[in-house]
């Protein structure tokens, strides 16, 4: 799923590196990335299944074998929406003008949560006008833990985006449950624990943005001159 820049599903893109602590965490976490479809082993702390609806618009931009949204669909944990369907709940969408915040908890509990599964390479041809909601939202700064984009800011998969929105709005057990379906899922919460706790302690979108700014400032102050990850294709080459 496309990450968080404006025009992204998750918030405005920053040129800041993640904190140095992230680099240390990256080395400490054990990631089973041989297959995205590998089921996570059972645990006593897998969370609870959401009682609210969870949905997605699948634009078929991703490899079905690597798409976390498709895996959730196979587990009957997400509903696939058709183009033209108006979703009344909260939607993680590039056309969002506000960040997800704890104030959105009631919207999710009443009307549900959805995500738009689209590729940045095809963003200009994505029919957002046919995926409407009264509550489009972006996500603030977070780092991916999925095997494809591990360690990259904003490059979240569908399940990571959904789990982040759940966590920020007070549905932490539900976030754990969805991530537990992936062998690498626990790493997302571990890698982003400080940021997620900051955002979850906020009230509205404005305070989430302020928390994000504070977090990124701490990143700036803590970073050193050594690159923690190789540049992504978007950073090293011009967009086609």
Coordinates of C-alpha atoms in Angstrom, one line a residue:
X1 CA 0.0 0.0 0.0
X2 CA 1.2 3.5 -0.8
X3 CA 2.7 5.3 2.1
X4 CA 2.3 8.6 3.8
X5 CA 2.9 11.6 1.8
X6 CA 0.2 14.1 0.9
X7 CA -1.4 12.3 -1.9
X8 CA -0.6 9.3 0.1
X9 CA -2.6 7.1 2.4
X10 CA -0.5 7.9 5.3
X11 CA 0.6 11.6 5.8
X12 CA 3.1 14.0 4.4
X13 CA 6.4 12.6 3.5
X14 CA 9.4 13.8 5.4
X15 CA 13.1 13.9 4.4
X16 CA 14.0 13.1 8.0
X17 CA 15.6 9.7 8.8
X18 CA 14.1 7.6 11.4
X19 CA 15.8 7.8 14.9
X20 CA 19.0 6.0 15.4
X21 CA 17.1 3.8 17.9
X22 CA 15.2 2.5 14.9
X23 CA 18.5 1.3 13.4
X24 CA 19.3 -0.6 16.6
X25 CA 15.8 -2.1 16.6
X26 CA 16.2 -3.1 13.0
X27 CA 19.2 -5.2 14.0
X28 CA 17.6 -6.7 17.0
X29 CA 14.3 -7.8 15.6
X30 CA 14.0 -11.2 14.0
X31 CA 12.1 -11.1 10.7
X32 CA 10.8 -14.1 8.8
X33 CA 10.6 -12.6 5.4
X34 CA 10.9 -15.7 3.2
X35 CA 7.2 -15.7 2.4
X36 CA 4.5 -13.1 3.0
X37 CA 2.0 -15.8 3.3
X38 CA 3.7 -17.6 6.2
X39 CA 1.3 -17.7 9.1
X40 CA 2.5 -16.3 12.4
X41 CA 3.0 -18.9 15.2
X42 CA 0.4 -19.0 17.9
X43 CA 0.8 -16.7 20.9
X44 CA -1.0 -15.9 24.1
X45 CA -1.0 -12.2 23.1
X46 CA -2.6 -12.2 19.6
X47 CA -5.2 -9.6 20.5
X48 CA -8.9 -9.8 19.7
X49 CA -10.9 -9.7 16.5
X50 CA -12.5 -6.4 15.6
X51 CA -16.2 -6.1 16.2
X52 CA -16.4 -3.2 13.7
X53 CA -16.2 -3.7 10.0
X54 CA -12.9 -3.7 8.2
X55 CA -12.9 -3.2 4.4
X56 CA -10.7 -2.3 1.5
X57 CA -10.8 -1.2 -2.1
X58 CA -8.4 -3.4 -4.0
X59 CA -7.3 -1.8 -7.2
X60 CA -5.3 -4.9 -8.3
X61 CA -2.1 -2.9 -8.3
X62 CA -0.2 -5.4 -6.1
X63 CA 1.2 -8.9 -6.6
X64 CA -1.6 -11.1 -5.1
X65 CA 1.0 -13.4 -3.4
X66 CA 2.6 -10.4 -1.6
X67 CA -0.5 -8.3 -0.8
X68 CA -1.4 -8.2 2.9
X69 CA -4.9 -7.1 2.1
X70 CA -5.4 -10.2 0.0
X71 CA -4.2 -12.4 2.8
X72 CA -6.7 -10.7 5.2
X73 CA -9.4 -11.5 2.6
X74 CA -8.4 -15.1 2.6
X75 CA -8.8 -15.2 6.4
X76 CA -12.2 -13.5 6.1
X77 CA -10.9 -10.6 8.2
X78 CA -11.6 -7.9 5.6
X79 CA -14.4 -7.1 3.1
X80 CA -13.6 -6.1 -0.5
X81 CA -15.5 -3.0 -1.6
X82 CA -16.6 -2.4 -5.1
X83 CA -15.8 0.9 -6.9
X84 CA -18.7 3.2 -6.6
X85 CA -19.5 2.0 -3.1
X86 CA -19.7 4.8 -0.6
X87 CA -18.2 3.8 2.8
X88 CA -19.6 5.7 5.8
X89 CA -16.7 4.9 8.1
X90 CA -13.1 6.1 8.2
X91 CA -11.0 5.5 5.1
X92 CA -7.2 5.7 4.9
X93 CA -6.9 7.6 1.7
X94 CA -4.6 9.9 -0.3
X95 CA -7.3 12.5 -0.5
X96 CA -7.5 12.8 3.3
X97 CA -7.0 16.3 4.7
X98 CA -6.6 15.2 8.4
X99 CA -4.6 12.7 10.3
X100 CA -6.1 9.7 12.1
X101 CA -6.6 10.7 15.7
X102 CA -8.1 9.2 18.9
X103 CA -11.1 11.4 18.2
X104 CA -11.9 9.0 15.3
X105 CA -12.6 6.1 17.7
X106 CA -16.4 6.5 17.6
X107 CA -16.4 6.7 13.8
X108 CA -14.6 3.4 13.5
X109 CA -16.7 1.7 16.1
X110 CA -19.9 2.9 14.5
X111 CA -19.2 2.8 10.8
X112 CA -16.0 0.8 10.4
X113 CA -12.5 1.2 8.9
X114 CA -11.3 0.9 5.4
X115 CA -8.1 1.3 3.3
X116 CA -7.4 2.0 -0.3
X117 CA -4.9 -0.6 -1.7
X118 CA -3.2 1.3 -4.5
X119 CA 0.2 1.7 -6.0
X120 CA 2.1 5.1 -6.2
X121 CA 3.2 4.1 -9.7
X122 CA -0.4 4.2 -10.7
X123 CA -1.6 7.0 -8.5
X124 CA -2.7 9.3 -11.3
X125 CA -5.0 6.6 -12.7
X126 CA -6.6 5.6 -9.4
X127 CA -10.3 6.5 -9.4
X128 CA -10.5 8.1 -6.0
X129 CA -13.8 9.8 -6.9
X130 CA -15.4 6.3 -6.9
X131 CA -14.1 5.5 -3.4
X132 CA -15.9 8.1 -1.3
X133 CA -16.2 8.5 2.5
X134 CA -17.2 11.4 4.7
X135 CA -14.1 10.6 6.8
X136 CA -10.9 10.3 4.7
X137 CA -7.8 10.2 6.8
X138 CA -4.0 10.2 6.4
X139 CA -1.5 8.4 8.8
X140 CA 1.3 10.3 10.5
X141 CA 5.0 9.3 10.3
X142 CA 5.6 5.5 10.8
X143 CA 8.1 3.0 9.6
X144 CA 7.3 -0.2 7.7
X145 CA 8.1 -3.6 9.1
X146 CA 6.8 -5.6 6.1
X147 CA 9.5 -7.7 4.3
X148 CA 9.2 -5.7 1.1
X149 CA 9.8 -2.2 2.5
X150 CA 11.3 -3.1 5.9
X151 CA 12.7 -0.1 7.7
X152 CA 11.4 2.5 5.2
X153 CA 9.4 5.5 6.5
X154 CA 5.8 5.6 5.3
X155 CA 6.1 2.4 3.1
X156 CA 3.3 0.6 5.0
X157 CA 1.4 -2.4 3.8
X158 CA -2.4 -2.5 4.0
X159 CA -2.4 -4.5 7.3
X160 CA 0.2 -2.1 8.8
X161 CA -1.9 0.9 7.8
X162 CA -5.1 -0.6 9.3
X163 CA -3.3 -1.7 12.5
X164 CA -1.8 1.8 12.9
X165 CA -5.3 3.4 12.6
X166 CA -6.6 0.9 15.1
X167 CA -3.8 1.5 17.6
X168 CA -4.1 5.3 17.4
X169 CA -7.8 5.2 18.0
X170 CA -7.6 3.0 21.1
X171 CA -8.1 -0.4 19.4
X172 CA -4.7 -1.8 20.4
X173 CA -5.9 -5.4 20.8
X174 CA -7.5 -5.4 17.4
X175 CA -4.3 -4.0 15.9
X176 CA -2.4 -6.9 17.4
X177 CA -4.9 -9.4 16.2
X178 CA -4.6 -8.3 12.5
X179 CA -0.8 -8.1 12.7
X180 CA -0.7 -11.6 14.3
X181 CA -1.7 -13.1 11.0
X182 CA 1.8 -12.2 9.7
X183 CA 5.0 -13.7 11.0
X184 CA 6.6 -10.2 10.9
X185 CA 3.5 -8.4 12.2
X186 CA 4.8 -8.0 15.8
X187 CA 7.8 -6.0 14.5
X188 CA 5.6 -3.2 13.3
X189 CA 4.4 -2.4 16.8
X190 CA 7.9 -2.8 18.2
X191 CA 9.5 -0.7 15.6
X192 CA 7.0 2.1 16.0
X193 CA 6.2 1.8 19.7
X194 CA 7.3 5.3 20.7
X195 CA 5.6 7.1 17.8
X196 CA 2.4 5.1 18.2
X197 CA 2.2 5.8 21.9
X198 CA 2.7 9.5 21.2
X199 CA -0.1 9.6 18.6
X200 CA -2.5 7.5 20.8
X201 CA -2.1 9.9 23.6
X202 CA -3.3 12.8 21.5
X203 CA -6.8 14.1 21.1
X204 CA -7.5 15.4 17.6
X205 CA -5.7 15.6 14.2
X206 CA -4.0 18.9 15.1
X207 CA -2.4 17.4 18.2
X208 CA -1.3 14.3 16.2
X209 CA 0.5 16.6 13.8
X210 CA 2.1 18.4 16.7
X211 CA 3.2 15.1 18.1
X212 CA 4.6 14.1 14.8
X213 CA 6.6 17.3 14.5
X214 CA 8.0 16.7 18.0
X215 CA 8.9 13.2 17.1
X216 CA 10.6 14.2 13.8
X217 CA 12.5 16.9 15.6
X218 CA 13.9 14.3 18.0
X219 CA 14.8 12.2 15.0
X220 CA 16.7 15.2 13.6
X221 CA 18.5 15.8 16.8
X222 CA 19.5 12.1 17.3
X223 CA 20.5 11.2 13.8
X224 CA 24.1 10.8 12.8
X225 CA 25.7 11.0 9.4
X226 CA 25.6 7.3 8.6
X227 CA 22.8 6.1 6.3
X228 CA 20.7 3.5 8.0
X229 CA 19.1 2.2 4.9
X230 CA 19.9 2.3 1.2
X231 CA 17.9 5.0 -0.7
X232 CA 14.6 3.8 -2.2
X233 CA 14.0 3.9 -5.9
X234 CA 12.0 7.1 -5.5
X235 CA 14.9 8.8 -3.8
X236 CA 17.6 7.6 -6.1
X237 CA 15.9 8.0 -9.5
X238 CA 13.4 10.3 -11.1
X239 CA 9.8 9.1 -11.3
X240 CA 8.9 7.8 -14.7

